[in-house]
């Protein structure tokens, strides 16, 4: 089809603003499915996505649409994740488009991720078409939403299309405006192949399936392709487009969005943002914007039963086939045995990985509290990247410790500003700016340590704002900080899985609070259990779990007192021996107790 009749676009929005529902209505209006005769959330393929109402994986679909003027158009709709954890994936998906529909909820207005996603669209020089959704809701405030679009996004609110994705109101007007406003793709069919990878997944019969946008040249079956970042060559076995199912095509040409299969065995070979070209006629200039995706959050993942270690190993290997951003390495904990140290893009990514392992592979897992990567410079000028408190070198050889900071954006109603300011101050945040989006909503900008965000920050934010505040962040830089490693000792032995790194100002309070909570979580045994928090072998807090008392004198109904004393002495000796050789059972909740510290 002529390039003039193709439109490549994406829908971007804050979580729960109706992005996937709008995609359903667009698919229905393009007659690919009949209204009401299909499952909701067509483009969300995972059960977790449908249950939680969030998009986790980028999806794409090719649609045919006949406009009111009788012309036929091809729409390539690329549905992107909404959460901050997947912002790089979103940026690569957006660079495959010429325009975006920026969706704003009429009941909530502009939120933190609305602004963050708009900046991603601006970076990719895309045409932005504002769309106001949920206009049918009783508490919809269209005038205030338009005001927030103008003030915080700088877009013309009169250009905004009013829709109700739930009932299908205004969808046809939106599609007609989309044709007028979003430009057609450009491309040279005779130039060397230049295609962008914006996602990939593993198929057990065909290997890795690459989702790609073709900018120049064309690709067909039996072509030898080259991945620019690795220089590896593969032979194409199939190309095509995505409808409800994969649909084979003879070739993919400029402006097309589709899939390429080339018997690639691992998803890690097909890096998101990489450029595909032909091996015998490569492009001299790969597409800009490619970078390696690096994990931000790390935690330990262990089987609850040691016999399940091999099952966990296999399950992680299968999961990594469809998730190249998940980093794993074998780990061995004194308290938890053999397991894995995993790197995630963020806390949501961590939660999803654990839930998928438990659901899809029927595993019972123990996870340790999340930590971030610290940059440690030793006295010998070695630079170490520490993702696990256990790996922290001896304080005597540490010269400096640097922690990651992020740019944080918090949007909140005015009445909660004081609460949130005190929360961010407690988390060592640095205030940058505060702008009024509307008369009753504020956009607050901070520099925040990432270690404070993974430490229960989001739950506290929602609590302090009664659920109304929204939050978005992106990595900024590393900054020098006075951090200390706190060890937790149970019955005189360090439990490595409970160790954590914290700022010096909070060492004592967090150490004390953690062992107070552990005292309630760890069950009583038949001997006293001392719980201690220590920094550099110096005890900073202590609690004792009292022993269970067994009444050994119950069988003595009378007689001389020496009989009872003899039994009590015998019990005392037994408890002493038990304390020396006995082991303490630490339940799963204990390892997540650190996240419940106020």
XYZ file of C-alpha atoms in Angstrom:
598
model
C 0.000 0.000 0.000
C 1.023 3.599 -0.706
C 2.925 5.203 2.208
C 0.399 8.078 2.196
C -2.282 5.631 3.382
C -0.334 4.218 6.362
C -0.537 5.599 9.906
C 1.753 4.330 12.674
C 0.676 5.469 16.123
C 0.687 4.554 19.796
C -1.508 5.318 22.790
C 0.249 6.714 25.865
C -1.340 7.387 29.237
C -1.001 7.158 32.997
C -1.951 3.788 34.519
C -5.728 3.154 34.600
C -6.706 5.992 32.244
C -8.325 3.526 29.806
C -5.546 2.906 27.262
C -6.269 -0.805 26.642
C -10.044 -0.192 26.507
C -9.545 2.536 23.874
C -7.399 0.093 21.860
C -10.322 -2.410 21.971
C -12.763 0.188 20.592
C -10.358 1.173 17.783
C -9.998 -2.517 16.813
C -13.797 -2.877 16.777
C -14.243 0.256 14.628
C -11.755 -1.175 12.127
C -14.038 -4.259 11.869
C -11.325 -6.738 12.890
C -13.657 -8.088 15.580
C -17.398 -7.714 16.146
C -18.463 -5.460 19.042
C -19.361 -7.424 22.160
C -18.279 -10.770 20.671
C -14.751 -10.951 22.031
C -12.932 -10.838 25.364
C -12.050 -7.389 26.687
C -8.450 -6.113 26.542
C -7.608 -7.803 23.226
C -4.023 -6.562 23.225
C -3.251 -7.645 26.804
C -2.274 -11.292 26.391
C -1.240 -12.244 29.964
C -3.671 -13.106 32.774
C -1.753 -10.782 35.126
C -2.274 -7.880 32.685
C -6.035 -8.463 32.573
C -6.414 -8.961 36.322
C -4.376 -5.896 37.303
C -5.551 -3.714 34.429
C -1.991 -2.842 33.376
C -0.011 -3.446 30.187
C 3.302 -5.231 30.802
C 4.433 -6.217 27.290
C 4.440 -4.058 24.161
C 1.923 -5.357 21.617
C 1.109 -4.316 18.079
C -1.762 -4.893 15.667
C -2.296 -3.996 11.996
C -5.791 -2.725 11.124
C -7.590 -1.764 7.897
C -9.842 1.295 8.095
C -12.086 2.860 5.451
C -12.521 6.585 6.155
C -15.584 8.721 5.481
C -14.014 9.883 2.200
C -13.901 6.261 0.989
C -10.104 5.848 1.139
C -8.639 2.740 2.757
C -5.911 3.183 5.363
C -3.632 0.825 7.270
C -3.259 1.588 10.978
C -0.337 0.088 12.877
C -1.297 0.466 16.551
C 1.567 -0.148 18.987
C 0.288 -0.609 22.550
C 2.935 0.252 25.166
C 3.299 -0.423 28.911
C 2.228 2.472 31.118
C 4.514 1.929 34.108
C 7.764 3.814 34.745
C 9.715 0.528 35.012
C 9.303 0.005 31.248
C 10.012 3.582 30.098
C 12.896 2.560 27.767
C 10.657 -0.029 26.093
C 8.013 2.691 25.690
C 10.550 5.113 24.152
C 11.632 2.521 21.541
C 8.014 1.704 20.698
C 7.316 5.424 20.278
C 10.295 5.836 17.956
C 8.531 3.321 15.673
C 5.603 5.746 15.260
C 4.913 9.121 13.690
C 2.333 10.162 16.270
C 0.666 9.338 19.564
C -2.739 9.593 21.165
C -2.112 11.147 24.590
C -4.958 9.867 26.744
C -6.116 11.845 29.802
C -8.795 10.676 32.250
C -11.569 13.301 32.566
C -12.109 12.344 36.216
C -8.430 12.622 37.270
C -6.748 15.029 34.852
C -3.032 15.037 33.998
C -0.929 12.647 36.144
C 2.830 12.157 36.620
C 3.238 9.487 33.955
C 1.111 11.482 31.489
C 3.805 14.182 31.597
C 6.703 11.682 31.519
C 5.236 9.880 28.493
C 4.603 13.174 26.693
C 8.283 14.090 27.085
C 9.211 10.694 25.588
C 6.961 11.518 22.609
C 8.539 14.988 22.237
C 12.058 13.476 22.336
C 11.056 11.299 19.374
C 9.604 14.341 17.549
C 6.116 12.847 17.349
C 2.794 14.514 16.604
C 0.740 14.507 19.819
C -3.050 14.298 19.625
C -4.681 14.828 23.068
C -7.681 12.612 23.873
C -9.949 13.084 26.901
C -11.446 9.753 28.036
C -14.235 8.752 30.472
C -16.462 11.724 29.529
C -19.511 9.583 30.470
C -18.513 9.377 34.161
C -20.658 11.366 36.651
C -17.552 13.017 38.160
C -15.944 13.893 34.803
C -14.711 17.510 34.716
C -13.885 18.248 31.075
C -13.166 21.985 31.555
C -10.682 21.358 34.377
C -9.044 18.525 32.373
C -8.619 20.881 29.396
C -7.085 23.481 31.725
C -4.553 20.921 33.048
C -3.698 19.837 29.460
C -2.899 23.457 28.533
C -0.999 24.353 31.721
C 1.065 21.213 32.342
C 1.424 19.776 28.821
C 1.407 22.965 26.774
C -0.980 21.450 24.212
C -4.005 23.109 22.618
C -6.940 21.698 24.585
C -9.394 22.713 21.833
C -7.745 20.078 19.635
C -8.536 17.367 22.218
C -10.981 14.674 21.097
C -13.667 13.737 23.671
C -14.297 9.979 23.928
C -15.751 7.318 26.160
C -13.667 4.194 25.473
C -16.062 2.116 27.588
C -19.151 2.961 25.492
C -17.414 3.713 22.163
C -18.499 7.380 22.084
C -16.394 9.590 19.797
C -14.145 6.783 18.461
C -15.022 7.402 14.792
C -14.277 11.135 15.149
C -10.956 10.209 16.784
C -9.959 7.947 13.860
C -10.843 10.626 11.289
C -8.815 13.239 13.181
C -5.945 10.742 13.534
C -5.762 10.449 9.711
C -5.602 14.248 9.354
C -3.219 15.050 12.207
C -0.701 12.175 12.293
C 1.703 12.266 9.312
C 2.287 9.322 6.984
C 5.620 7.467 7.333
C 8.616 8.234 5.110
C 11.138 5.742 3.714
C 13.281 4.757 0.744
C 12.551 1.227 -0.560
C 15.832 1.182 -2.525
C 18.096 2.121 0.412
C 19.851 -0.523 2.582
C 17.510 -2.162 5.110
C 17.068 -0.202 8.316
C 14.576 -1.677 10.802
C 14.073 -0.936 14.509
C 13.511 -3.723 17.072
C 10.941 -2.453 19.609
C 10.115 -5.814 21.221
C 10.662 -9.567 20.862
C 9.331 -12.805 22.312
C 10.151 -16.504 22.150
C 8.125 -19.049 20.155
C 8.977 -22.686 20.889
C 8.640 -23.655 17.203
C 10.189 -20.649 15.418
C 12.633 -19.273 18.000
C 12.706 -15.539 18.703
C 10.044 -13.464 16.933
C 11.212 -9.860 16.444
C 8.676 -7.029 16.421
C 10.103 -4.387 14.103
C 9.333 -1.169 12.234
C 10.853 -0.835 8.752
C 12.301 2.629 8.004
C 14.261 1.986 4.761
C 14.706 -0.951 2.402
C 12.736 -4.191 2.655
C 13.103 -7.661 4.144
C 11.726 -11.011 2.963
C 12.128 -14.729 3.559
C 15.689 -16.115 3.003
C 17.354 -12.685 3.391
C 20.512 -12.699 5.543
C 19.996 -10.068 8.252
C 22.523 -8.563 10.669
C 21.886 -7.192 14.174
C 23.974 -4.010 14.423
C 24.750 -4.093 18.183
C 26.188 -7.638 18.152
C 27.166 -8.061 14.482
C 25.479 -11.501 14.398
C 23.951 -12.734 11.122
C 20.788 -14.829 10.699
C 18.659 -16.094 7.792
C 15.030 -14.949 7.740
C 12.545 -17.833 7.875
C 9.318 -15.791 7.886
C 8.013 -12.220 7.857
C 4.512 -10.906 8.386
C 2.155 -8.611 10.266
C 0.177 -8.937 13.488
C -3.578 -9.196 13.211
C -5.396 -11.151 15.929
C -2.886 -13.873 14.997
C 0.385 -13.634 13.055
C -0.264 -13.249 9.320
C 2.493 -14.153 6.812
C 3.570 -11.624 4.184
C 5.895 -11.775 1.149
C 7.957 -8.861 2.446
C 8.006 -5.939 4.868
C 8.563 -2.532 3.266
C 9.136 1.072 4.463
C 6.427 2.210 6.870
C 5.394 -1.355 7.754
C 5.266 -2.687 11.325
C 5.440 -6.463 11.639
C 7.468 -9.453 12.696
C 10.673 -11.113 11.521
C 11.545 -14.735 12.417
C 15.118 -15.906 11.771
C 15.667 -19.017 13.955
C 17.279 -16.870 16.682
C 17.629 -18.945 19.838
C 17.846 -16.367 22.653
C 15.890 -13.153 23.251
C 19.044 -11.522 24.669
C 20.430 -11.448 21.073
C 17.554 -9.210 19.975
C 18.080 -6.121 22.099
C 15.261 -3.571 22.212
C 16.277 -0.458 20.259
C 18.775 -2.331 18.052
C 18.876 -1.851 14.260
C 18.395 -4.709 11.765
C 20.092 -4.446 8.379
C 21.033 -6.826 5.541
C 24.305 -8.738 5.906
C 25.301 -8.271 2.223
C 24.229 -4.607 2.004
C 24.433 -3.123 5.519
C 23.427 0.426 6.406
C 26.257 2.772 7.401
C 24.126 4.607 9.972
C 22.160 2.532 12.502
C 19.093 4.161 14.060
C 19.814 6.437 17.023
C 18.726 5.928 20.614
C 19.904 2.360 21.292
C 21.206 1.614 24.792
C 21.638 -1.465 26.941
C 18.807 -1.889 29.444
C 20.262 -2.041 32.954
C 18.456 -3.301 36.061
C 17.915 -0.830 38.914
C 16.603 -3.062 41.698
C 18.119 -6.316 42.996
C 16.874 -8.964 45.401
C 17.479 -12.595 46.291
C 15.057 -15.279 45.076
C 15.163 -18.664 46.820
C 12.970 -21.789 46.751
C 11.088 -22.304 50.010
C 12.017 -25.993 49.797
C 15.625 -26.715 48.834
C 14.528 -29.634 46.607
C 12.904 -27.085 44.247
C 16.204 -25.389 43.318
C 16.479 -27.105 39.900
C 12.803 -26.315 39.167
C 13.458 -22.631 39.965
C 16.537 -22.657 37.737
C 14.515 -24.082 34.805
C 11.623 -21.674 35.445
C 13.925 -18.619 35.390
C 15.552 -19.854 32.166
C 12.114 -20.145 30.511
C 11.003 -16.744 31.811
C 14.177 -15.103 30.465
C 13.268 -16.385 26.988
C 10.518 -13.743 26.941
C 12.107 -11.164 29.235
C 15.651 -10.169 28.289
C 15.690 -7.391 30.929
C 15.622 -9.939 33.792
C 19.174 -10.549 35.058
C 19.926 -13.647 37.181
C 23.032 -15.142 38.742
C 23.354 -18.112 41.157
C 23.538 -17.131 44.819
C 24.121 -18.987 48.078
C 22.796 -17.697 51.382
C 23.765 -19.098 54.780
C 20.161 -18.715 55.944
C 18.250 -19.640 52.787
C 20.535 -22.040 50.922
C 20.931 -22.048 47.136
C 19.001 -19.537 45.050
C 19.460 -16.627 42.637
C 20.301 -12.936 42.816
C 17.962 -11.221 40.346
C 18.121 -7.765 38.766
C 14.869 -6.010 37.812
C 13.901 -2.799 36.013
C 11.917 -1.706 39.080
C 9.588 -2.828 41.854
C 6.637 -3.618 39.554
C 8.911 -5.730 37.339
C 10.107 -7.596 40.459
C 6.527 -8.224 41.603
C 5.450 -9.492 38.172
C 8.427 -11.884 37.840
C 7.732 -13.409 41.260
C 3.999 -13.742 40.571
C 4.622 -15.408 37.195
C 7.080 -17.877 38.730
C 4.575 -18.819 41.426
C 1.599 -19.069 39.035
C 3.026 -20.499 35.847
C 5.587 -22.846 37.432
C 3.841 -23.648 40.745
C 6.817 -22.643 42.924
C 6.864 -21.547 46.573
C 9.451 -18.758 46.826
C 11.235 -16.687 49.444
C 12.382 -13.226 48.320
C 14.699 -10.877 50.188
C 14.150 -7.134 50.505
C 15.098 -5.165 47.345
C 18.327 -3.168 47.185
C 19.937 -0.857 44.616
C 23.435 -0.666 43.074
C 25.972 1.371 45.058
C 29.217 2.610 43.515
C 32.054 1.982 45.973
C 35.600 3.343 45.525
C 38.252 1.558 47.592
C 41.496 3.003 48.985
C 43.264 1.274 46.063
C 41.067 3.338 43.666
C 39.115 0.267 42.531
C 35.492 1.038 41.595
C 33.031 -1.683 42.646
C 29.328 -1.855 41.745
C 27.656 -3.407 44.811
C 24.160 -4.857 44.224
C 24.106 -7.066 47.335
C 24.823 -5.952 50.943
C 26.827 -9.180 51.449
C 29.359 -7.996 48.831
C 30.079 -4.714 50.620
C 33.854 -4.580 51.327
C 35.353 -3.960 54.766
C 34.735 -0.333 55.881
C 38.486 0.058 56.497
C 39.206 -0.159 52.741
C 36.283 2.007 51.559
C 37.137 5.518 50.422
C 33.724 6.672 49.137
C 30.254 5.237 48.602
C 27.938 6.738 45.968
C 24.224 5.988 45.675
C 21.886 6.404 42.653
C 19.591 9.451 42.539
C 16.487 9.892 40.378
C 14.447 12.807 39.026
C 11.066 12.361 40.724
C 7.783 13.985 39.724
C 4.862 13.913 42.182
C 1.446 15.287 41.175
C -0.975 15.753 44.060
C -4.043 17.725 45.165
C -3.051 20.892 47.061
C -4.311 19.711 50.460
C -1.665 16.942 50.618
C 1.369 19.109 49.755
C 2.470 19.440 53.406
C 2.235 15.689 54.041
C 4.238 14.846 50.924
C 6.899 17.475 51.630
C 7.532 15.950 55.063
C 7.637 12.442 53.535
C 10.182 13.452 50.883
C 12.244 15.323 53.488
C 12.378 12.149 55.605
C 13.596 10.322 52.486
C 16.478 12.813 51.962
C 14.840 14.332 48.877
C 16.131 17.606 47.360
C 13.344 20.008 46.347
C 13.688 21.483 42.826
C 10.386 23.089 41.831
C 6.642 23.246 42.425
C 4.156 24.229 39.682
C 0.373 24.563 39.841
C -1.213 22.543 37.020
C -4.681 23.778 37.988
C -5.887 25.780 40.974
C -6.051 22.612 43.110
C -3.330 20.325 41.671
C 0.442 20.687 42.061
C 3.408 19.162 40.189
C 6.365 18.780 42.612
C 9.864 17.994 41.283
C 12.526 16.379 43.511
C 15.887 14.640 43.381
C 15.425 11.451 45.433
C 17.756 8.585 46.412
C 16.594 5.407 44.648
C 17.284 3.403 47.824
C 14.517 5.347 49.606
C 12.022 4.688 46.782
C 12.450 0.893 46.968
C 12.043 1.163 50.733
C 8.228 1.422 51.052
C 8.084 4.965 49.549
C 5.207 4.358 47.127
C 2.912 2.848 49.789
C 3.614 5.773 52.119
C 2.944 8.278 49.306
C -0.454 6.719 48.623
C -1.204 6.658 52.355
C -0.183 10.306 52.906
C -2.288 11.477 49.939
C -5.286 9.140 50.474
C -4.434 7.522 47.115
C -4.642 10.731 45.049
C -0.937 11.421 44.394
C 0.769 10.009 41.284
C 4.503 9.385 40.992
C 7.046 8.999 38.206
C 10.859 8.919 38.168
C 13.887 8.436 35.929
C 17.536 7.753 36.781
C 19.698 10.886 37.060
C 23.172 10.267 38.529
C 25.300 8.885 41.383
C 26.010 11.046 44.451
C 28.376 10.625 47.381
C 26.576 9.440 50.525
C 27.433 8.257 54.029
C 26.021 4.709 53.797
C 26.500 1.866 56.272
C 25.840 -1.857 56.172
C 23.672 -3.169 59.010
C 23.976 -6.873 59.895
C 21.205 -8.738 61.697
C 22.282 -11.502 64.089
C 19.857 -14.224 65.132
C 21.086 -16.383 68.026
C 24.589 -14.912 67.594
C 24.854 -15.729 63.842
C 24.672 -13.188 61.003
C 21.668 -13.840 58.727
C 23.061 -12.563 55.423
C 19.627 -12.378 53.767
C 18.501 -9.795 56.363
C 21.529 -7.476 55.961
C 20.806 -4.068 54.426
C 22.578 -0.828 53.473
C 21.194 2.407 54.887
C 22.192 6.058 55.350
C 24.145 6.751 58.547
C 21.385 9.023 59.942
C 18.876 6.151 59.842
C 21.147 3.291 60.928
C 20.045 3.150 64.562
C 16.296 3.737 63.999
C 15.976 1.167 61.193
C 18.118 -1.418 62.989
C 16.046 -1.062 66.178
C 12.706 -1.141 64.373
C 13.649 -4.158 62.287
C 14.614 -6.356 65.222
C 11.473 -5.244 67.106
C 9.394 -6.452 64.176
C 11.456 -9.651 63.823
C 10.715 -10.393 67.485
C 7.006 -10.593 66.571
C 7.575 -12.597 63.374
C 10.099 -15.282 64.427
C 8.316 -17.985 66.471
C 9.451 -18.820 70.029
C 11.678 -21.857 70.482
C 12.541 -23.883 73.585
C 15.531 -21.619 74.245
C 16.079 -17.863 74.386
C 16.913 -16.251 71.026
C 18.859 -12.961 71.079
C 18.190 -10.666 68.079
C 20.849 -8.031 67.409
C 21.536 -5.285 64.873
C 25.225 -4.530 64.325
C 27.309 -2.019 62.369
C 30.993 -2.903 61.926
C 30.658 -5.590 64.646
C 29.272 -2.984 67.081
C 25.834 -3.899 68.479
C 23.406 -0.976 68.046
C 20.136 -2.660 69.114
C 19.018 -5.869 70.807
C 15.831 -7.798 71.574
C 15.335 -11.261 73.090
C 12.682 -13.797 72.132
C 11.820 -15.578 75.385
C 11.877 -19.376 75.534
C 8.838 -21.619 75.493
C 8.488 -23.051 78.993
C 7.729 -26.721 79.446
C 6.479 -27.606 82.963
C 8.808 -30.526 83.779
C 7.662 -30.618 87.432
C 4.013 -31.277 86.547
C 4.403 -35.017 87.214
C 5.709 -34.425 90.756
C 2.645 -34.511 92.985
C 4.517 -34.424 96.271
C 7.639 -35.648 97.986
C 10.865 -33.834 98.699
C 11.666 -30.459 97.031
C 15.024 -31.898 95.868
C 13.161 -34.031 93.270
C 11.727 -30.897 91.618
C 15.057 -29.085 91.843
C 16.791 -32.008 90.144
C 14.317 -31.918 87.237
C 14.685 -28.138 86.851
C 18.506 -28.402 86.821
C 18.276 -31.112 84.175
C 15.988 -28.887 82.069
C 18.411 -25.966 82.459
C 21.310 -28.089 81.149
C 19.190 -29.276 78.218
C 18.242 -25.700 77.225
C 21.893 -24.650 77.413
C 22.905 -27.497 75.081
C 19.948 -26.788 72.751
C 20.946 -23.130 72.450
C 24.431 -24.208 71.348
C 23.395 -26.733 68.704
C 19.771 -25.773 67.962
C 18.776 -23.956 64.766
C 16.263 -21.107 64.527
C 13.498 -21.396 61.927
C 13.048 -18.016 60.219
C 9.707 -17.680 58.360
C 9.261 -16.014 54.930
C 7.626 -12.875 56.445
C 10.860 -12.098 58.310
C 12.736 -11.380 55.060
C 10.155 -8.802 53.958
C 9.816 -7.221 57.423
C 12.346 -4.566 56.403
C 9.772 -3.120 53.981
C 7.231 -2.662 56.779
C 9.455 -0.328 58.794
C 7.857 3.076 59.208
